[in-house]
PDB file of C-alpha atoms in Angstrom:
ATOM      1  CA  MET A   1      -0.001  -0.002   0.002  1.00 65.00           C
ATOM      2  CA  LYS A   2       1.207   3.501  -0.818  1.00 81.00           C
ATOM      3  CA  HIS A   3       0.767   5.534   2.356  1.00 87.00           C
ATOM      4  CA  PHE A   4       0.728   9.305   2.414  1.00 93.00           C
ATOM      5  CA  LEU A   5       0.644  11.877   5.165  1.00 92.00           C
ATOM      6  CA  ASP A   6      -0.784  15.342   5.646  1.00 94.00           C
ATOM      7  CA  PRO A   7       2.237  16.980   7.327  1.00 94.00           C
ATOM      8  CA  ASP A   8       0.182  19.757   8.910  1.00 96.00           C
ATOM      9  CA  TRP A   9      -2.383  17.360  10.357  1.00 97.00           C
ATOM     10  CA  VAL A  10       0.117  14.550  11.119  1.00 97.00           C
ATOM     11  CA  ALA A  11      -2.639  12.190  10.002  1.00 97.00           C
ATOM     12  CA  PRO A  12      -2.391   9.205   7.634  1.00 96.00           C
ATOM     13  CA  ASN A  13      -3.873   8.879   4.175  1.00 97.00           C
ATOM     14  CA  VAL A  14      -5.803  12.162   4.100  1.00 98.00           C
ATOM     15  CA  MET A  15      -5.503  15.082   1.702  1.00 97.00           C
ATOM     16  CA  ARG A  16      -7.238  18.418   1.179  1.00 97.00           C
ATOM     17  CA  VAL A  17      -7.962  19.369  -2.427  1.00 98.00           C
ATOM     18  CA  ALA A  18      -9.622  22.259  -4.238  1.00 98.00           C
ATOM     19  CA  VAL A  19     -12.999  21.570  -5.880  1.00 98.00           C
ATOM     20  CA  ASP A  20     -15.623  23.653  -7.657  1.00 98.00           C
ATOM     21  CA  PRO A  21     -18.153  24.573  -4.921  1.00 97.00           C
ATOM     22  CA  SER A  22     -20.927  25.114  -7.461  1.00 97.00           C
ATOM     23  CA  ILE A  23     -20.983  21.367  -8.199  1.00 98.00           C
ATOM     24  CA  ALA A  24     -21.687  20.484  -4.570  1.00 98.00           C
ATOM     25  CA  ALA A  25     -24.212  23.338  -4.333  1.00 97.00           C
ATOM     26  CA  GLY A  26     -26.220  21.591  -7.037  1.00 97.00           C
ATOM     27  CA  PHE A  27     -27.259  18.957  -4.480  1.00 97.00           C
ATOM     28  CA  ALA A  28     -28.867  21.412  -2.046  1.00 96.00           C
ATOM     29  CA  ASP A  29     -32.330  20.132  -2.986  1.00 95.00           C
ATOM     30  CA  LEU A  30     -31.530  16.796  -1.293  1.00 95.00           C
ATOM     31  CA  ALA A  31     -30.750  18.365   2.089  1.00 91.00           C
ATOM     32  CA  GLY A  32     -34.413  18.669   3.130  1.00 86.00           C
ATOM     33  CA  GLU A  33     -36.715  16.177   4.823  1.00 82.00           C
ATOM     34  CA  LEU A  34     -38.859  15.380   1.792  1.00 88.00           C
ATOM     35  CA  LEU A  35     -37.051  13.377  -0.875  1.00 93.00           C
ATOM     36  CA  PRO A  36     -38.094  11.800  -4.167  1.00 93.00           C
ATOM     37  CA  ALA A  37     -38.596   8.035  -4.146  1.00 94.00           C
ATOM     38  CA  SER A  38     -35.509   7.721  -6.329  1.00 96.00           C
ATOM     39  CA  TYR A  39     -33.318   8.288  -3.244  1.00 96.00           C
ATOM     40  CA  HIS A  40     -32.581   6.096  -0.233  1.00 95.00           C
ATOM     41  CA  VAL A  41     -32.050   7.347   3.347  1.00 95.00           C
ATOM     42  CA  GLU A  42     -29.844   5.536   5.851  1.00 92.00           C
ATOM     43  CA  ARG A  43     -29.533   6.600   9.501  1.00 91.00           C
ATOM     44  CA  PRO A  44     -26.477   5.047  11.189  1.00 84.00           C
ATOM     45  CA  PRO A  45     -26.800   4.349  14.938  1.00 85.00           C
ATOM     46  CA  TRP A  46     -24.528   7.173  16.059  1.00 83.00           C
ATOM     47  CA  SER A  47     -25.022   9.896  18.686  1.00 87.00           C
ATOM     48  CA  SER A  48     -26.318  12.173  15.946  1.00 90.00           C
ATOM     49  CA  ASP A  49     -29.281  12.804  13.663  1.00 92.00           C
ATOM     50  CA  ILE A  50     -27.004  12.201  10.672  1.00 93.00           C
ATOM     51  CA  ARG A  51     -28.585  10.921   7.443  1.00 94.00           C
ATOM     52  CA  TRP A  52     -26.908   9.368   4.410  1.00 95.00           C
ATOM     53  CA  ILE A  53     -28.939  10.054   1.284  1.00 96.00           C
ATOM     54  CA  SER A  54     -27.958   7.978  -1.732  1.00 97.00           C
ATOM     55  CA  ALA A  55     -29.333   6.765  -5.041  1.00 97.00           C
ATOM     56  CA  ALA A  56     -32.149   4.246  -5.046  1.00 96.00           C
ATOM     57  CA  GLU A  57     -32.318   4.111  -8.852  1.00 96.00           C
ATOM     58  CA  GLU A  58     -29.859   4.210 -11.721  1.00 96.00           C
ATOM     59  CA  THR A  59     -31.006   7.668 -12.833  1.00 96.00           C
ATOM     60  CA  SER A  60     -30.274   9.174  -9.409  1.00 97.00           C
ATOM     61  CA  TYR A  61     -26.951   7.325  -9.285  1.00 97.00           C
ATOM     62  CA  ASP A  62     -26.061   8.941 -12.612  1.00 98.00           C
ATOM     63  CA  ARG A  63     -26.520  12.365 -11.019  1.00 98.00           C
ATOM     64  CA  PHE A  64     -23.730  11.589  -8.543  1.00 98.00           C
ATOM     65  CA  GLN A  65     -21.582  10.097 -11.314  1.00 98.00           C
ATOM     66  CA  THR A  66     -21.853  13.297 -13.342  1.00 98.00           C
ATOM     67  CA  ALA A  67     -20.742  15.386 -10.355  1.00 98.00           C
ATOM     68  CA  PHE A  68     -17.858  12.990  -9.633  1.00 98.00           C
ATOM     69  CA  ASP A  69     -16.658  13.323 -13.219  1.00 98.00           C
ATOM     70  CA  ARG A  70     -17.060  17.111 -13.301  1.00 98.00           C
ATOM     71  CA  MET A  71     -14.988  17.445 -10.119  1.00 98.00           C
ATOM     72  CA  ASP A  72     -12.275  15.283 -11.713  1.00 98.00           C
ATOM     73  CA  VAL A  73     -11.904  13.465  -8.396  1.00 98.00           C
ATOM     74  CA  ALA A  74      -9.990  10.523  -9.828  1.00 98.00           C
ATOM     75  CA  ARG A  75      -6.863  12.545 -10.623  1.00 97.00           C
ATOM     76  CA  HIS A  76      -6.187  13.186  -6.942  1.00 97.00           C
ATOM     77  CA  VAL A  77      -5.741   9.484  -6.161  1.00 97.00           C
ATOM     78  CA  ALA A  78      -4.131   8.335  -9.399  1.00 95.00           C
ATOM     79  CA  ASP A  79      -0.807   7.684  -7.648  1.00 94.00           C
ATOM     80  CA  TYR A  80      -2.391   5.330  -5.101  1.00 95.00           C
ATOM     81  CA  ILE A  81      -5.150   3.343  -6.796  1.00 96.00           C
ATOM     82  CA  ALA A  82      -4.317   0.491  -9.171  1.00 96.00           C
ATOM     83  CA  VAL A  83      -6.845   0.260 -12.007  1.00 97.00           C
ATOM     84  CA  ASP A  84      -7.315  -1.664 -15.209  1.00 97.00           C
ATOM     85  CA  ARG A  85      -9.216   1.175 -16.902  1.00 97.00           C
ATOM     86  CA  ASP A  86     -10.752   3.836 -14.651  1.00 96.00           C
ATOM     87  CA  VAL A  87     -11.265   4.858 -11.047  1.00 98.00           C
ATOM     88  CA  ARG A  88     -14.769   3.690 -10.154  1.00 98.00           C
ATOM     89  CA  LEU A  89     -17.421   5.666  -8.265  1.00 98.00           C
ATOM     90  CA  TYR A  90     -19.072   3.223  -5.861  1.00 97.00           C
ATOM     91  CA  GLN A  91     -21.675   5.511  -4.306  1.00 97.00           C
ATOM     92  CA  GLY A  92     -22.587   9.158  -3.960  1.00 97.00           C
ATOM     93  CA  PHE A  93     -24.240  10.668  -0.904  1.00 97.00           C
ATOM     94  CA  VAL A  94     -25.676  13.812   0.539  1.00 97.00           C
ATOM     95  CA  VAL A  95     -24.903  13.695   4.267  1.00 96.00           C
ATOM     96  CA  THR A  96     -26.999  15.902   6.552  1.00 96.00           C
ATOM     97  CA  ARG A  97     -26.932  16.516  10.291  1.00 94.00           C
ATOM     98  CA  SER A  98     -28.033  19.223  12.714  1.00 94.00           C
ATOM     99  CA  GLU A  99     -26.721  17.800  15.979  1.00 95.00           C
ATOM    100  CA  CYS A 100     -24.152  15.397  17.365  1.00 95.00           C
ATOM    101  CA  SER A 101     -23.868  14.764  21.100  1.00 95.00           C
ATOM    102  CA  GLU A 102     -20.801  12.530  21.134  1.00 94.00           C
ATOM    103  CA  ALA A 103     -17.948  11.677  18.788  1.00 94.00           C
ATOM    104  CA  ASP A 104     -18.021   8.228  17.170  1.00 93.00           C
ATOM    105  CA  PHE A 105     -14.465   7.691  15.967  1.00 95.00           C
ATOM    106  CA  HIS A 106     -14.116   5.227  13.107  1.00 94.00           C
ATOM    107  CA  THR A 107     -12.171   4.493   9.948  1.00 95.00           C
ATOM    108  CA  ASP A 108     -14.116   4.225   6.707  1.00 95.00           C
ATOM    109  CA  TRP A 109     -11.690   1.741   5.157  1.00 96.00           C
ATOM    110  CA  VAL A 110      -9.912  -1.214   6.760  1.00 92.00           C
ATOM    111  CA  GLY A 111      -7.471  -3.422   4.876  1.00 94.00           C
ATOM    112  CA  THR A 112      -8.215  -1.985   1.434  1.00 95.00           C
ATOM    113  CA  ASN A 113      -4.588  -0.916   0.896  1.00 95.00           C
ATOM    114  CA  ASN A 114      -5.715   2.548  -0.190  1.00 96.00           C
ATOM    115  CA  GLN A 115      -7.690   1.060  -3.069  1.00 97.00           C
ATOM    116  CA  ALA A 116     -10.816   2.881  -1.829  1.00 97.00           C
ATOM    117  CA  PHE A 117     -11.383   6.440  -0.672  1.00 98.00           C
ATOM    118  CA  THR A 118     -14.028   8.791   0.710  1.00 98.00           C
ATOM    119  CA  LEU A 119     -14.518  12.420  -0.339  1.00 98.00           C
ATOM    120  CA  LEU A 120     -16.377  15.023   1.742  1.00 98.00           C
ATOM    121  CA  THR A 121     -17.098  18.638   0.793  1.00 98.00           C
ATOM    122  CA  PRO A 122     -19.781  21.056   2.024  1.00 98.00           C
ATOM    123  CA  ILE A 123     -23.024  21.835   0.253  1.00 97.00           C
ATOM    124  CA  GLY A 124     -23.716  25.482   0.933  1.00 90.00           C
ATOM    125  CA  PRO A 125     -22.173  27.516   3.772  1.00 90.00           C
ATOM    126  CA  PRO A 126     -20.667  25.192   6.426  1.00 91.00           C
ATOM    127  CA  THR A 127     -21.376  25.780  10.119  1.00 90.00           C
ATOM    128  CA  PRO A 128     -18.207  26.816  12.009  1.00 93.00           C
ATOM    129  CA  GLY A 129     -17.425  24.538  14.937  1.00 94.00           C
ATOM    130  CA  PHE A 130     -19.580  21.700  13.572  1.00 95.00           C
ATOM    131  CA  GLY A 131     -17.228  19.946  11.197  1.00 96.00           C
ATOM    132  CA  LEU A 132     -15.002  16.914  11.646  1.00 97.00           C
ATOM    133  CA  VAL A 133     -12.753  15.667  14.434  1.00 98.00           C
ATOM    134  CA  PHE A 134      -9.818  13.347  13.776  1.00 98.00           C
ATOM    135  CA  LYS A 135      -6.904  11.638  15.499  1.00 98.00           C
ATOM    136  CA  THR A 136      -3.307  12.388  14.618  1.00 97.00           C
ATOM    137  CA  LEU A 137      -0.542   9.803  14.609  1.00 96.00           C
ATOM    138  CA  LEU A 138       0.548  11.335  17.917  1.00 96.00           C
ATOM    139  CA  GLY A 139      -2.801  10.475  19.479  1.00 94.00           C
ATOM    140  CA  GLU A 140      -4.020  14.080  19.522  1.00 97.00           C
ATOM    141  CA  THR A 141      -7.629  14.990  18.741  1.00 98.00           C
ATOM    142  CA  ARG A 142      -7.976  17.856  16.293  1.00 98.00           C
ATOM    143  CA  THR A 143     -10.908  19.573  14.585  1.00 98.00           C
ATOM    144  CA  TYR A 144     -11.538  20.702  11.024  1.00 98.00           C
ATOM    145  CA  ASP A 145     -14.174  23.148   9.782  1.00 97.00           C
ATOM    146  CA  TYR A 146     -15.385  22.307   6.288  1.00 97.00           C
ATOM    147  CA  ARG A 147     -14.664  25.017   3.716  1.00 97.00           C
ATOM    148  CA  ALA A 148     -16.508  25.855   0.527  1.00 96.00           C
ATOM    149  CA  GLY A 149     -14.343  24.899  -2.427  1.00 97.00           C
ATOM    150  CA  GLU A 150     -12.274  22.404  -0.429  1.00 98.00           C
ATOM    151  CA  ALA A 151     -12.736  18.652  -0.125  1.00 98.00           C
ATOM    152  CA  LEU A 152     -11.241  16.024   2.144  1.00 98.00           C
ATOM    153  CA  ILE A 153     -10.190  12.733   0.564  1.00 98.00           C
ATOM    154  CA  PHE A 154      -9.131   9.896   2.844  1.00 98.00           C
ATOM    155  CA  GLY A 155      -8.350   6.208   2.701  1.00 97.00           C
ATOM    156  CA  ASP A 156      -7.219   3.524   5.146  1.00 96.00           C
ATOM    157  CA  GLN A 157      -6.459   4.292   8.800  1.00 95.00           C
ATOM    158  CA  PHE A 158      -7.856   7.851   8.942  1.00 97.00           C
ATOM    159  CA  LEU A 159      -9.623   7.901  12.314  1.00 97.00           C
ATOM    160  CA  HIS A 160     -12.377  10.522  12.386  1.00 97.00           C
ATOM    161  CA  SER A 161     -15.900  11.464  13.471  1.00 96.00           C
ATOM    162  CA  THR A 162     -18.565  14.114  13.077  1.00 95.00           C
ATOM    163  CA  GLN A 163     -17.682  16.938  15.435  1.00 96.00           C
ATOM    164  CA  PRO A 164     -20.051  17.156  18.421  1.00 96.00           C
ATOM    165  CA  GLY A 165     -22.181  20.266  18.129  1.00 95.00           C
ATOM    166  CA  ARG A 166     -25.434  21.676  16.876  1.00 93.00           C
ATOM    167  CA  SER A 167     -26.699  23.742  13.975  1.00 91.00           C
ATOM    168  CA  GLU A 168     -29.962  25.698  13.761  1.00 88.00           C
ATOM    169  CA  LYS A 169     -30.713  24.034  10.451  1.00 86.00           C
ATOM    170  CA  PRO A 170     -29.227  20.864   8.966  1.00 88.00           C
ATOM    171  CA  THR A 171     -25.794  21.214   7.426  1.00 93.00           C
ATOM    172  CA  ALA A 172     -25.053  19.137   4.357  1.00 97.00           C
ATOM    173  CA  LEU A 173     -22.050  17.510   2.738  1.00 98.00           C
ATOM    174  CA  LEU A 174     -21.554  15.922  -0.660  1.00 98.00           C
ATOM    175  CA  SER A 175     -19.717  12.619  -0.339  1.00 98.00           C
ATOM    176  CA  PHE A 176     -18.336  10.008  -2.717  1.00 98.00           C
ATOM    177  CA  THR A 177     -16.904   6.563  -2.089  1.00 97.00           C
ATOM    178  CA  PHE A 178     -14.676   5.449  -4.947  1.00 98.00           C
ATOM    179  CA  GLY A 179     -11.639   3.419  -5.868  1.00 98.00           C
ATOM    180  CA  THR A 180     -10.234   0.607  -7.955  1.00 98.00           C
ATOM    181  CA  ASP A 181     -12.059  -1.129 -10.789  1.00 98.00           C
ATOM    182  CA  ARG A 182     -10.456  -4.479  -9.916  1.00 98.00           C
ATOM    183  CA  MET A 183     -12.849  -7.041  -8.442  1.00 97.00           C
ATOM    184  CA  GLU A 184     -10.045  -8.769  -6.525  1.00 97.00           C
ATOM    185  CA  ASP A 185     -10.174  -5.866  -4.050  1.00 96.00           C
ATOM    186  CA  TRP A 186     -13.963  -5.864  -3.700  1.00 96.00           C
ATOM    187  CA  PRO A 187     -14.245  -8.226  -0.670  1.00 95.00           C
ATOM    188  CA  ALA A 188     -12.377  -5.716   1.541  1.00 95.00           C
ATOM    189  CA  ILE A 189     -13.996  -2.647  -0.027  1.00 95.00           C
ATOM    190  CA  ARG A 190     -17.490  -4.153   0.173  1.00 94.00           C
ATOM    191  CA  LYS A 191     -17.282  -4.230   3.986  1.00 91.00           C
ATOM    192  CA  THR A 192     -17.852  -0.471   3.797  1.00 90.00           C
ATOM    193  CA  ALA A 193     -19.205   0.324   0.340  1.00 88.00           C
ATOM    194  CA  GLY A 194     -21.663  -2.562   0.297  1.00 76.00           C
ATOM    195  CA  PHE A 195     -23.504  -1.652   3.487  1.00 78.00           C
ATOM    196  CA  GLN A 196     -24.316   2.061   3.349  1.00 80.00           C
ATOM    197  CA  GLY A 197     -27.682   1.711   1.635  1.00 83.00           C
ATOM    198  CA  GLY A 198     -28.910   2.607  -1.826  1.00 89.00           C
ATOM    199  CA  ARG A 199     -27.437   1.508  -5.125  1.00 94.00           C
ATOM    200  CA  VAL A 200     -23.710   0.759  -5.272  1.00 96.00           C
ATOM    201  CA  ARG A 201     -21.585   0.200  -8.354  1.00 97.00           C
ATOM    202  CA  ARG A 202     -19.039  -2.573  -7.960  1.00 97.00           C
ATOM    203  CA  PRO A 203     -15.520  -2.307  -9.369  1.00 97.00           C
ATOM    204  CA  ASP A 204     -16.607  -4.323 -12.412  1.00 97.00           C
ATOM    205  CA  GLY A 205     -19.334  -1.762 -13.211  1.00 97.00           C
ATOM    206  CA  VAL A 206     -22.358  -3.803 -12.065  1.00 97.00           C
ATOM    207  CA  LEU A 207     -24.907  -1.657 -10.207  1.00 95.00           C
ATOM    208  CA  GLU A 208     -26.283  -3.515  -7.176  1.00 92.00           C
TER     209      GLU A 208
END
């Protein structure tokens, strides 16, 4: 696995990259309570009202795919992911939350050898003090406020959580999970990408 380090954060396998904020802003319609039937809502059992909103149909999946391509996300991980043809988008999400009472530290990816990544970037103005908390390699806990026009991309071993806090109205993030197009890596990747609800595209292109 090719590891990398954010020297300012002293955290493994995480990078901050510039993105076009207007692309994320195009998903603001999914941040409300009422959603079309073409989307799926998952509520993980965390100390938060967080919701993961993803595609329930191929047409809604294609909306995320278009945004992923327009952001040119794949180029940021080209040095780490081994592919036969293209970096594959597994799922797209709009993530909303208005409160979090306690941090739930976790890693998105375990044992994938940096063949899968997560991207997070805000939809609309982010709420200061209600972003992300993460652990450094020194065991320190640090915080990060999401910034318009900036995205986090992280792979294996990045220990993080929603930052405890509250917002008057739900804050929203655009998120992608993506990685290799080689099915040999799917058993490890599926442990995350296969259990977040909605439609997921496997490395071989099949939409489940």
